[in-house]
PDB file of C-alpha atoms in Angstrom:
ATOM      1  CA  MET T   1       9.977  87.774-135.030  1.00 43.00           C
ATOM      2  CA  PRO T   2       7.955  90.506-136.786  1.00 43.00           C
ATOM      3  CA  VAL T   3       9.122  94.024-136.037  1.00 38.00           C
ATOM      4  CA  LEU T   4       6.485  96.005-134.141  1.00 39.00           C
ATOM      5  CA  PRO T   5       6.696  99.223-132.127  1.00 35.00           C
ATOM      6  CA  GLN T   6       8.167  98.765-128.663  1.00 32.00           C
ATOM      7  CA  LEU T   7       5.490  97.472-126.309  1.00 31.00           C
ATOM      8  CA  VAL T   8       5.970  97.704-122.565  1.00 32.00           C
ATOM      9  CA  VAL T   9       4.499  95.025-120.309  1.00 32.00           C
ATOM     10  CA  LEU T  10       4.717  94.922-116.527  1.00 31.00           C
ATOM     11  CA  ALA T  11       4.698  91.563-114.779  1.00 31.00           C
ATOM     12  CA  ASP T  12       2.496  92.611-111.846  1.00 31.00           C
ATOM     13  CA  GLN T  13      -0.591  93.813-113.702  1.00 31.00           C
ATOM     14  CA  ARG T  14      -4.079  92.465-112.952  1.00 28.00           C
ATOM     15  CA  TRP T  15      -4.235  90.649-116.242  1.00 32.00           C
ATOM     16  CA  GLY T  16      -2.455  87.598-114.958  1.00 33.00           C
ATOM     17  CA  ALA T  17       1.140  87.799-113.784  1.00 33.00           C
ATOM     18  CA  ALA T  18       2.216  84.990-111.533  1.00 34.00           C
ATOM     19  CA  THR T  19       4.248  85.684-108.425  1.00 32.00           C
ATOM     20  CA  GLY T  20       7.300  84.101-106.877  1.00 32.00           C
ATOM     21  CA  SER T  21       9.753  81.790-108.640  1.00 34.00           C
ATOM     22  CA  GLY T  22       9.287  81.685-112.399  1.00 42.00           C
ATOM     23  CA  ALA T  23       6.837  84.582-112.307  1.00 49.00           C
ATOM     24  CA  LEU T  24       7.960  86.098-115.574  1.00 62.00           C
ATOM     25  CA  SER T  25       8.625  83.187-117.914  1.00 76.00           C
ATOM     26  CA  GLY T  26       7.501  79.999-116.176  1.00 93.00           C
ATOM     27  CA  ILE T  27       4.560  78.174-117.809  1.00 97.00           C
ATOM     28  CA  PRO T  28       2.768  75.178-116.247  1.00 97.00           C
ATOM     29  CA  ALA T  29       4.072  72.004-117.857  1.00 97.00           C
ATOM     30  CA  THR T  30       0.800  70.686-119.324  1.00 98.00           C
ATOM     31  CA  VAL T  31      -0.182  74.109-120.654  1.00 98.00           C
ATOM     32  CA  LEU T  32       3.249  74.595-122.233  1.00 97.00           C
ATOM     33  CA  ASP T  33       2.910  71.186-123.851  1.00 98.00           C
ATOM     34  CA  ALA T  34      -0.471  72.273-125.293  1.00 98.00           C
ATOM     35  CA  TYR T  35       1.064  75.431-126.767  1.00 98.00           C
ATOM     36  CA  ARG T  36       3.922  73.490-128.348  1.00 98.00           C
ATOM     37  CA  ARG T  37       1.637  70.753-129.670  1.00 98.00           C
ATOM     38  CA  ALA T  38      -0.613  73.354-131.318  1.00 98.00           C
ATOM     39  CA  GLU T  39       2.397  75.012-132.956  1.00 98.00           C
ATOM     40  CA  ALA T  40       3.483  71.659-134.419  1.00 98.00           C
ATOM     41  CA  SER T  41      -0.042  70.776-135.575  1.00 98.00           C
ATOM     42  CA  LEU T  42      -0.652  74.115-137.312  1.00 98.00           C
ATOM     43  CA  GLY T  43       2.865  73.986-138.749  1.00 98.00           C
ATOM     44  CA  ARG T  44       1.830  70.863-140.613  1.00 98.00           C
ATOM     45  CA  ALA T  45      -1.684  71.972-141.524  1.00 97.00           C
ATOM     46  CA  GLN T  46      -0.939  75.616-142.410  1.00 97.00           C
ATOM     47  CA  PRO T  47       2.820  76.082-142.776  1.00 97.00           C
ATOM     48  CA  GLY T  48       2.396  79.523-144.363  1.00 98.00           C
ATOM     49  CA  CYS T  49       0.827  80.852-141.166  1.00 98.00           C
ATOM     50  CA  HIS T  50       4.069  80.538-139.138  1.00 98.00           C
ATOM     51  CA  LEU T  51       2.174  80.225-135.854  1.00 98.00           C
ATOM     52  CA  THR T  52       4.478  80.096-132.825  1.00 98.00           C
ATOM     53  CA  TRP T  53       3.770  78.614-129.436  1.00 98.00           C
ATOM     54  CA  ALA T  54       5.008  81.890-127.918  1.00 98.00           C
ATOM     55  CA  LEU T  55       2.063  83.781-129.450  1.00 98.00           C
ATOM     56  CA  LEU T  56      -0.368  81.215-128.056  1.00 98.00           C
ATOM     57  CA  ALA T  57       1.363  81.534-124.699  1.00 98.00           C
ATOM     58  CA  GLY T  58       1.008  85.317-124.827  1.00 97.00           C
ATOM     59  CA  ILE T  59      -2.736  84.991-125.408  1.00 98.00           C
ATOM     60  CA  GLY T  60      -3.074  82.254-122.789  1.00 97.00           C
ATOM     61  CA  LYS T  61      -1.237  84.415-120.273  1.00 96.00           C
ATOM     62  CA  VAL T  62      -3.529  87.395-120.785  1.00 96.00           C
ATOM     63  CA  GLU T  63      -6.765  85.425-121.115  1.00 95.00           C
ATOM     64  CA  SER T  64      -6.515  83.010-118.170  1.00 95.00           C
ATOM     65  CA  ASN T  65      -3.029  83.127-116.667  1.00 95.00           C
ATOM     66  CA  HIS T  66      -2.176  79.809-118.367  1.00 97.00           C
ATOM     67  CA  ALA T  67      -5.367  77.985-117.385  1.00 96.00           C
ATOM     68  CA  ARG T  68      -5.239  79.474-113.908  1.00 94.00           C
ATOM     69  CA  HIS T  69      -1.650  78.384-113.153  1.00 95.00           C
ATOM     70  CA  GLY T  70      -2.160  74.952-114.705  1.00 97.00           C
ATOM     71  CA  ASP T  71      -5.350  74.077-112.843  1.00 96.00           C
ATOM     72  CA  VAL T  72      -5.770  71.009-115.082  1.00 97.00           C
ATOM     73  CA  ASP T  73      -5.926  67.239-114.770  1.00 97.00           C
ATOM     74  CA  ALA T  74      -3.655  64.756-116.539  1.00 95.00           C
ATOM     75  CA  GLN T  75      -5.670  65.097-119.772  1.00 97.00           C
ATOM     76  CA  GLY T  76      -5.445  68.901-119.748  1.00 98.00           C
ATOM     77  CA  THR T  77      -9.030  69.542-118.690  1.00 98.00           C
ATOM     78  CA  LEU T  78      -9.574  72.324-116.189  1.00 97.00           C
ATOM     79  CA  VAL T  79     -10.314  71.126-112.677  1.00 95.00           C
ATOM     80  CA  ARG T  80     -12.458  74.209-112.139  1.00 94.00           C
ATOM     81  CA  PRO T  81     -13.962  75.551-115.407  1.00 94.00           C
ATOM     82  CA  ILE T  82     -13.242  79.133-116.388  1.00 95.00           C
ATOM     83  CA  TYR T  83     -16.069  81.426-117.485  1.00 93.00           C
ATOM     84  CA  GLY T  84     -15.963  85.146-118.156  1.00 91.00           C
ATOM     85  CA  PRO T  85     -18.626  87.611-117.038  1.00 91.00           C
ATOM     86  CA  ALA T  86     -22.030  87.657-118.696  1.00 91.00           C
ATOM     87  CA  LEU T  87     -21.975  89.686-121.923  1.00 92.00           C
ATOM     88  CA  ASP T  88     -25.130  91.578-121.034  1.00 92.00           C
ATOM     89  CA  GLY T  89     -24.272  95.006-122.393  1.00 91.00           C
ATOM     90  CA  SER T  90     -23.080  96.376-119.062  1.00 90.00           C
ATOM     91  CA  PRO T  91     -20.497  99.180-119.311  1.00 89.00           C
ATOM     92  CA  GLY T  92     -17.347  97.763-120.874  1.00 81.00           C
ATOM     93  CA  PHE T  93     -19.022  94.570-122.138  1.00 85.00           C
ATOM     94  CA  ALA T  94     -20.667  93.571-125.391  1.00 86.00           C
ATOM     95  CA  ARG T  95     -24.311  92.510-125.496  1.00 92.00           C
ATOM     96  CA  MET T  96     -24.490  88.958-126.806  1.00 93.00           C
ATOM     97  CA  VAL T  97     -26.897  86.048-126.314  1.00 93.00           C
ATOM     98  CA  ASP T  98     -25.926  82.368-126.408  1.00 92.00           C
ATOM     99  CA  ALA T  99     -28.270  80.910-129.029  1.00 89.00           C
ATOM    100  CA  THR T 100     -28.045  77.444-127.458  1.00 87.00           C
ATOM    101  CA  SER T 101     -28.942  78.294-123.856  1.00 87.00           C
ATOM    102  CA  GLY T 102     -30.906  81.488-124.437  1.00 91.00           C
ATOM    103  CA  GLN T 103     -28.855  83.190-121.744  1.00 92.00           C
ATOM    104  CA  TRP T 104     -26.263  85.914-121.927  1.00 93.00           C
ATOM    105  CA  ALA T 105     -23.139  84.591-123.633  1.00 93.00           C
ATOM    106  CA  ARG T 106     -19.974  84.099-121.590  1.00 94.00           C
ATOM    107  CA  ALA T 107     -16.443  83.489-122.795  1.00 95.00           C
ATOM    108  CA  ALA T 108     -15.260  80.057-121.698  1.00 96.00           C
ATOM    109  CA  GLY T 109     -12.100  78.038-121.246  1.00 97.00           C
ATOM    110  CA  PRO T 110      -8.407  78.902-120.934  1.00 97.00           C
ATOM    111  CA  MET T 111      -8.414  80.767-124.280  1.00 98.00           C
ATOM    112  CA  GLN T 112     -11.790  82.437-123.616  1.00 96.00           C
ATOM    113  CA  PHE T 113     -13.995  81.521-126.576  1.00 97.00           C
ATOM    114  CA  ILE T 114     -17.526  82.886-126.858  1.00 95.00           C
ATOM    115  CA  PRO T 115     -20.053  80.121-127.726  1.00 95.00           C
ATOM    116  CA  SER T 116     -20.667  81.094-131.368  1.00 94.00           C
ATOM    117  CA  THR T 117     -16.936  81.300-132.127  1.00 95.00           C
ATOM    118  CA  TRP T 118     -16.298  77.976-130.429  1.00 97.00           C
ATOM    119  CA  GLN T 119     -18.998  76.302-132.526  1.00 95.00           C
ATOM    120  CA  LYS T 120     -17.152  77.392-135.674  1.00 97.00           C
ATOM    121  CA  TRP T 121     -13.519  76.884-134.658  1.00 97.00           C
ATOM    122  CA  GLY T 122     -13.517  74.303-131.854  1.00 98.00           C
ATOM    123  CA  VAL T 123     -11.504  71.143-132.579  1.00 98.00           C
ATOM    124  CA  ASP T 124     -10.194  68.111-130.704  1.00 98.00           C
ATOM    125  CA  GLY T 125      -6.600  68.961-129.937  1.00 97.00           C
ATOM    126  CA  SER T 126      -6.105  66.326-127.243  1.00 97.00           C
ATOM    127  CA  GLY T 127      -7.056  63.352-129.413  1.00 96.00           C
ATOM    128  CA  ASP T 128      -9.630  61.989-126.981  1.00 96.00           C
ATOM    129  CA  GLY T 129     -12.506  62.219-129.460  1.00 97.00           C
ATOM    130  CA  LYS T 130     -14.178  65.147-127.663  1.00 97.00           C
ATOM    131  CA  VAL T 131     -14.205  68.880-128.365  1.00 98.00           C
ATOM    132  CA  ASP T 132     -14.104  70.580-124.979  1.00 98.00           C
ATOM    133  CA  VAL T 133     -13.617  74.321-124.581  1.00 98.00           C
ATOM    134  CA  GLN T 134     -12.399  73.683-121.013  1.00 98.00           C
ATOM    135  CA  ASN T 135      -9.577  71.422-122.227  1.00 98.00           C
ATOM    136  CA  VAL T 136      -6.302  73.266-122.728  1.00 98.00           C
ATOM    137  CA  TYR T 137      -5.276  71.140-125.728  1.00 98.00           C
ATOM    138  CA  ASP T 138      -8.604  71.620-127.522  1.00 98.00           C
ATOM    139  CA  SER T 139      -8.826  75.314-126.688  1.00 98.00           C
ATOM    140  CA  THR T 140      -5.230  76.058-127.726  1.00 98.00           C
ATOM    141  CA  GLU T 141      -5.441  74.160-131.024  1.00 98.00           C
ATOM    142  CA  SER T 142      -8.684  75.985-131.811  1.00 98.00           C
ATOM    143  CA  ALA T 143      -7.117  79.349-131.009  1.00 98.00           C
ATOM    144  CA  GLY T 144      -4.297  78.548-133.422  1.00 98.00           C
ATOM    145  CA  ARG T 145      -6.767  77.777-136.222  1.00 98.00           C
ATOM    146  CA  TYR T 146      -8.576  81.037-135.519  1.00 98.00           C
ATOM    147  CA  LEU T 147      -5.363  83.083-135.600  1.00 98.00           C
ATOM    148  CA  CYS T 148      -4.296  81.497-138.898  1.00 98.00           C
ATOM    149  CA  ALA T 149      -7.640  82.180-140.605  1.00 97.00           C
ATOM    150  CA  SER T 150      -7.908  84.100-143.880  1.00 94.00           C
ATOM    151  CA  GLY T 151      -4.425  83.063-144.977  1.00 96.00           C
ATOM    152  CA  ARG T 152      -2.628  85.227-142.414  1.00 97.00           C
ATOM    153  CA  ASP T 153       1.159  85.081-142.169  1.00 98.00           C
ATOM    154  CA  LEU T 154       1.984  85.697-138.516  1.00 98.00           C
ATOM    155  CA  ASN T 155       5.637  86.187-139.380  1.00 97.00           C
ATOM    156  CA  THR T 156       4.759  89.662-140.682  1.00 97.00           C
ATOM    157  CA  GLY T 157       3.848  92.669-138.580  1.00 97.00           C
ATOM    158  CA  THR T 158       0.606  93.148-140.512  1.00 97.00           C
ATOM    159  CA  GLY T 159      -0.447  89.520-140.148  1.00 98.00           C
ATOM    160  CA  LEU T 160       0.393  89.377-136.457  1.00 98.00           C
ATOM    161  CA  ARG T 161      -1.429  92.619-135.703  1.00 98.00           C
ATOM    162  CA  SER T 162      -4.494  91.532-137.660  1.00 97.00           C
ATOM    163  CA  ALA T 163      -4.620  88.156-135.900  1.00 98.00           C
ATOM    164  CA  VAL T 164      -4.337  89.486-132.345  1.00 98.00           C
ATOM    165  CA  LEU T 165      -6.819  92.313-132.913  1.00 97.00           C
ATOM    166  CA  SER T 166      -9.275  89.838-134.420  1.00 96.00           C
ATOM    167  CA  TYR T 167      -9.054  87.963-131.128  1.00 95.00           C
ATOM    168  CA  ASN T 168      -9.700  91.133-129.122  1.00 93.00           C
ATOM    169  CA  ASN T 169      -9.981  94.483-130.891  1.00 93.00           C
ATOM    170  CA  SER T 170      -7.964  96.479-128.383  1.00 94.00           C
ATOM    171  CA  GLU T 171      -4.578  98.155-128.733  1.00 96.00           C
ATOM    172  CA  ASP T 172      -3.957  97.581-125.021  1.00 96.00           C
ATOM    173  CA  TYR T 173      -4.650  93.876-125.498  1.00 96.00           C
ATOM    174  CA  LEU T 174      -2.286  93.780-128.488  1.00 97.00           C
ATOM    175  CA  SER T 175       0.443  95.400-126.404  1.00 97.00           C
ATOM    176  CA  LYS T 176       0.105  92.880-123.598  1.00 97.00           C
ATOM    177  CA  VAL T 177      -0.044  89.805-125.820  1.00 97.00           C
ATOM    178  CA  VAL T 178       2.932  90.798-127.969  1.00 97.00           C
ATOM    179  CA  GLY T 179       4.908  91.824-124.884  1.00 96.00           C
ATOM    180  CA  TRP T 180       4.455  88.382-123.345  1.00 96.00           C
ATOM    181  CA  MET T 181       5.128  86.715-126.701  1.00 97.00           C
ATOM    182  CA  ARG T 182       8.503  88.462-126.840  1.00 95.00           C
ATOM    183  CA  THR T 183       9.254  87.443-123.259  1.00 94.00           C
ATOM    184  CA  TYR T 184       8.533  83.777-123.987  1.00 96.00           C
ATOM    185  CA  SER T 185      10.453  83.899-127.274  1.00 94.00           C
ATOM    186  CA  ALA T 186      13.526  85.032-125.354  1.00 90.00           C
ATOM    187  CA  GLY T 187      13.346  81.979-123.095  1.00 86.00           C
ATOM    188  CA  SER T 188      10.910  80.153-120.871  1.00 83.00           C
ATOM    189  CA  PHE T 189      10.724  77.025-118.776  1.00 89.00           C
ATOM    190  CA  ALA T 190       8.113  74.626-117.458  1.00 94.00           C
ATOM    191  CA  VAL T 191       6.897  74.892-113.889  1.00 96.00           C
ATOM    192  CA  PRO T 192       4.668  72.341-112.137  1.00 96.00           C
ATOM    193  CA  ASP T 193       0.936  72.383-112.814  1.00 96.00           C
ATOM    194  CA  ALA T 194      -1.249  73.566-109.950  1.00 94.00           C
ATOM    195  CA  PRO T 195      -4.379  71.360-110.133  1.00 94.00           C
ATOM    196  CA  GLY T 196      -6.944  72.484-107.612  1.00 89.00           C
ATOM    197  CA  TYR T 197      -5.366  75.952-107.496  1.00 89.00           C
ATOM    198  CA  ALA T 198      -6.962  77.660-104.527  1.00 84.00           C
ATOM    199  CA  GLY T 199      -6.080  81.257-105.407  1.00 81.00           C
ATOM    200  CA  GLU T 200      -8.149  83.649-107.458  1.00 72.00           C
ATOM    201  CA  ASP T 201      -6.828  85.594-110.391  1.00 67.00           C
ATOM    202  CA  PRO T 202      -8.595  88.929-110.048  1.00 48.00           C
ATOM    203  CA  THR T 203      -9.932  89.078-113.593  1.00 46.00           C
ATOM    204  CA  TYR T 204     -11.016  85.464-113.905  1.00 42.00           C
ATOM    205  CA  ASP T 205     -12.771  84.638-110.633  1.00 37.00           C
ATOM    206  CA  GLU T 206     -16.326  84.595-111.952  1.00 38.00           C
ATOM    207  CA  SER T 207     -17.826  81.234-112.864  1.00 36.00           C
ATOM    208  CA  VAL T 208     -21.280  79.848-113.420  1.00 34.00           C
ATOM    209  CA  ALA T 209     -21.266  78.636-109.829  1.00 34.00           C
ATOM    210  CA  HIS T 210     -20.606  82.151-108.553  1.00 33.00           C
ATOM    211  CA  ALA T 211     -22.940  84.200-110.743  1.00 36.00           C
ATOM    212  CA  SER T 212     -25.583  82.833-113.070  1.00 40.00           C
ATOM    213  CA  ALA T 213     -26.130  84.486-116.415  1.00 42.00           C
ATOM    214  CA  ARG T 214     -29.158  86.692-116.770  1.00 44.00           C
ATOM    215  CA  PRO T 215     -31.965  85.458-119.042  1.00 45.00           C
ATOM    216  CA  ALA T 216     -31.797  86.710-122.574  1.00 40.00           C
ATOM    217  CA  SER T 217     -35.387  87.930-122.659  1.00 48.00           C
ATOM    218  CA  VAL T 218     -35.298  91.576-121.720  1.00 43.00           C
ATOM    219  CA  PRO T 219     -38.596  93.433-121.389  1.00 40.00           C
ATOM    220  CA  PRO T 220     -38.842  96.285-123.873  1.00 40.00           C
ATOM    221  CA  PRO T 221     -38.957  99.788-122.472  1.00 38.00           C
ATOM    222  CA  ALA T 222     -42.394 101.021-121.582  1.00 41.00           C
ATOM    223  CA  SER T 223     -44.035 102.810-124.479  1.00 40.00           C
ATOM    224  CA  VAL T 224     -44.372 106.527-124.060  1.00 37.00           C
ATOM    225  CA  ALA T 225     -47.559 108.160-125.245  1.00 39.00           C
ATOM    226  CA  ALA T 226     -47.150 110.828-127.876  1.00 39.00           C
ATOM    227  CA  PRO T 227     -47.471 114.340-126.456  1.00 38.00           C
ATOM    228  CA  VAL T 228     -50.888 115.888-126.909  1.00 36.00           C
ATOM    229  CA  ALA T 229     -50.916 119.074-128.977  1.00 39.00           C
ATOM    230  CA  LEU T 230     -52.152 122.062-127.047  1.00 38.00           C
ATOM    231  CA  ALA T 231     -55.295 123.674-128.387  1.00 41.00           C
ATOM    232  CA  PRO T 232     -54.970 127.312-129.501  1.00 43.00           C
ATOM    233  CA  PRO T 233     -56.356 129.897-127.108  1.00 42.00           C
ATOM    234  CA  ARG T 234     -60.073 130.505-127.459  1.00 45.00           C
ATOM    235  CA  HIS T 235     -59.625 134.251-127.947  1.00 47.00           C
ATOM    236  CA  ALA T 236     -56.487 134.555-130.008  1.00 46.00           C
ATOM    237  CA  PRO T 237     -55.153 138.074-130.621  1.00 48.00           C
ATOM    238  CA  PRO T 238     -55.545 139.368-134.173  1.00 51.00           C
ATOM    239  CA  PRO T 239     -52.507 138.946-136.405  1.00 52.00           C
ATOM    240  CA  PRO T 240     -50.314 142.032-136.927  1.00 50.00           C
ATOM    241  CA  ALA T 241     -50.965 144.101-140.002  1.00 53.00           C
ATOM    242  CA  LYS T 242     -48.749 143.354-142.973  1.00 54.00           C
ATOM    243  CA  PRO T 243     -46.112 145.986-143.708  1.00 51.00           C
ATOM    244  CA  PRO T 244     -46.494 147.808-147.019  1.00 50.00           C
ATOM    245  CA  ALA T 245     -44.857 146.052-149.928  1.00 54.00           C
ATOM    246  CA  PRO T 246     -41.600 147.647-151.154  1.00 51.00           C
ATOM    247  CA  PRO T 247     -41.639 149.229-154.591  1.00 49.00           C
ATOM    248  CA  VAL T 248     -40.915 146.829-157.414  1.00 48.00           C
ATOM    249  CA  THR T 249     -37.722 147.556-159.294  1.00 46.00           C
ATOM    250  CA  SER T 250     -36.438 145.877-162.395  1.00 46.00           C
ATOM    251  CA  PRO T 251     -33.497 143.531-161.672  1.00 46.00           C
ATOM    252  CA  GLU T 252     -30.158 144.427-163.113  1.00 43.00           C
ATOM    253  CA  PRO T 253     -29.170 142.213-166.016  1.00 42.00           C
ATOM    254  CA  SER T 254     -26.484 139.631-165.250  1.00 41.00           C
ATOM    255  CA  PRO T 255     -23.178 140.188-167.019  1.00 38.00           C
ATOM    256  CA  ALA T 256     -22.530 137.863-169.894  1.00 39.00           C
ATOM    257  CA  PRO T 257     -19.845 135.207-169.277  1.00 38.00           C
ATOM    258  CA  VAL T 258     -16.404 135.937-170.672  1.00 33.00           C
ATOM    259  CA  ALA T 259     -15.330 133.472-173.320  1.00 37.00           C
ATOM    260  CA  GLY T 260     -12.666 131.023-172.097  1.00 37.00           C
ATOM    261  CA  LEU T 261     -13.427 131.312-168.365  1.00 32.00           C
ATOM    262  CA  PRO T 262     -15.496 128.681-166.523  1.00 36.00           C
ATOM    263  CA  VAL T 263     -18.769 129.692-164.970  1.00 32.00           C
ATOM    264  CA  SER T 264     -18.443 129.358-161.168  1.00 33.00           C
ATOM    265  CA  VAL T 265     -20.847 126.984-159.391  1.00 30.00           C
ATOM    266  CA  PRO T 266     -21.524 126.576-155.644  1.00 32.00           C
ATOM    267  CA  ALA T 267     -19.156 124.080-154.000  1.00 30.00           C
ATOM    268  CA  PRO T 268     -20.867 120.901-152.641  1.00 29.00           C
ATOM    269  CA  LEU T 269     -21.113 120.327-148.883  1.00 25.00           C
ATOM    270  CA  ASP T 270     -18.281 118.365-147.358  1.00 27.00           C
ATOM    271  CA  ALA T 271     -19.110 114.643-147.170  1.00 26.00           C
ATOM    272  CA  VAL T 272     -19.536 113.124-143.703  1.00 25.00           C
ATOM    273  CA  VAL T 273     -18.101 109.649-143.174  1.00 25.00           C
ATOM    274  CA  ALA T 274     -19.489 107.673-140.218  1.00 25.00           C
ATOM    275  CA  THR T 275     -17.586 104.691-138.847  1.00 23.00           C
ATOM    276  CA  VAL T 276     -18.619 102.188-136.222  1.00 25.00           C
ATOM    277  CA  GLY T 277     -16.926 102.930-132.878  1.00 27.00           C
ATOM    278  CA  HIS T 278     -14.841 100.235-131.190  1.00 28.00           C
ATOM    279  CA  THR T 279     -15.114  99.270-127.521  1.00 29.00           C
ATOM    280  CA  VAL T 280     -11.707  98.687-125.874  1.00 28.00           C
ATOM    281  CA  GLY T 281     -11.298  95.496-123.910  1.00 34.00           C
ATOM    282  CA  GLY T 282     -12.278  92.999-125.801  1.00 36.00           C
ATOM    283  CA  LEU T 283     -12.500  89.573-126.192  1.00 37.00           C
ATOM    284  CA  LEU T 284     -13.445  89.620-127.245  1.00 36.00           C
ATOM    285  CA  GLY T 285     -10.545  90.390-127.328  1.00 33.00           C
ATOM    286  CA  PRO T 286     -10.718  91.220-127.500  1.00 33.00           C
ATOM    287  CA  LEU T 287     -11.069  89.868-125.958  1.00 32.00           C
ATOM    288  CA  GLY T 288     -11.356  92.411-127.948  1.00 33.00           C
ATOM    289  CA  THR T 289     -11.288  92.835-127.623  1.00 31.00           C
ATOM    290  CA  SER T 290      -9.095  94.336-125.157  1.00 30.00           C
TER     291      SER T 290
END
């Protein structure tokens, strides 16, 4: 595994730890199969990427708690679709419109793809002839392709860091994903799927059925009339008398430069470099991002 700074991950955080038996390293059987199948597929298609199922499992853990504890049918499709909150520019969220629906974009599926990214990277990982963001095989295979983009080698610290931050530009997100990846690399086991899971993971309980996205058309702010200049007073006081001009004196001649020494010039102002700020949390993953 690539060597990265020590990252601490607690199993009881809001971002998706299970509870009870197998809480730390158990992965629902169908979801684990999707992670392993994606590793094998990308190993054939892009062997230089060195994608591991453990990295996909780390992302799947943080993004949706392994498809909400394996809330999938026999084909790997979510019984209850997963949607993130509307990306309407609220504090902590990006402002993004889904070009297809004209509504605020929402991340979707077990690996939480925004619509525009899914259109570019979505593939059929299950082999059923459909590309479904709510299918764990399709979503996981697509996430693997995204992580391996631009010729990344995930067996290096630089490549791994670049890939995870491209998924969600957040150092906190990177810490969580890599922490879980290390946990799964040390050993994991399959636990039964939980189709029809009745619980609610605290970060992933919002769906289209619970809260509809706001329309994309936002009325512009009301125009503000330009302030009216105040007219000068009708009886303005006379201007003060000018002080007498000082006597004119001849300027002293400048000394001639000494041969061999440079003539001093004023130093330029320091340059100011402006960079775009990053919002933690991410999807976008970011995701960051976080």
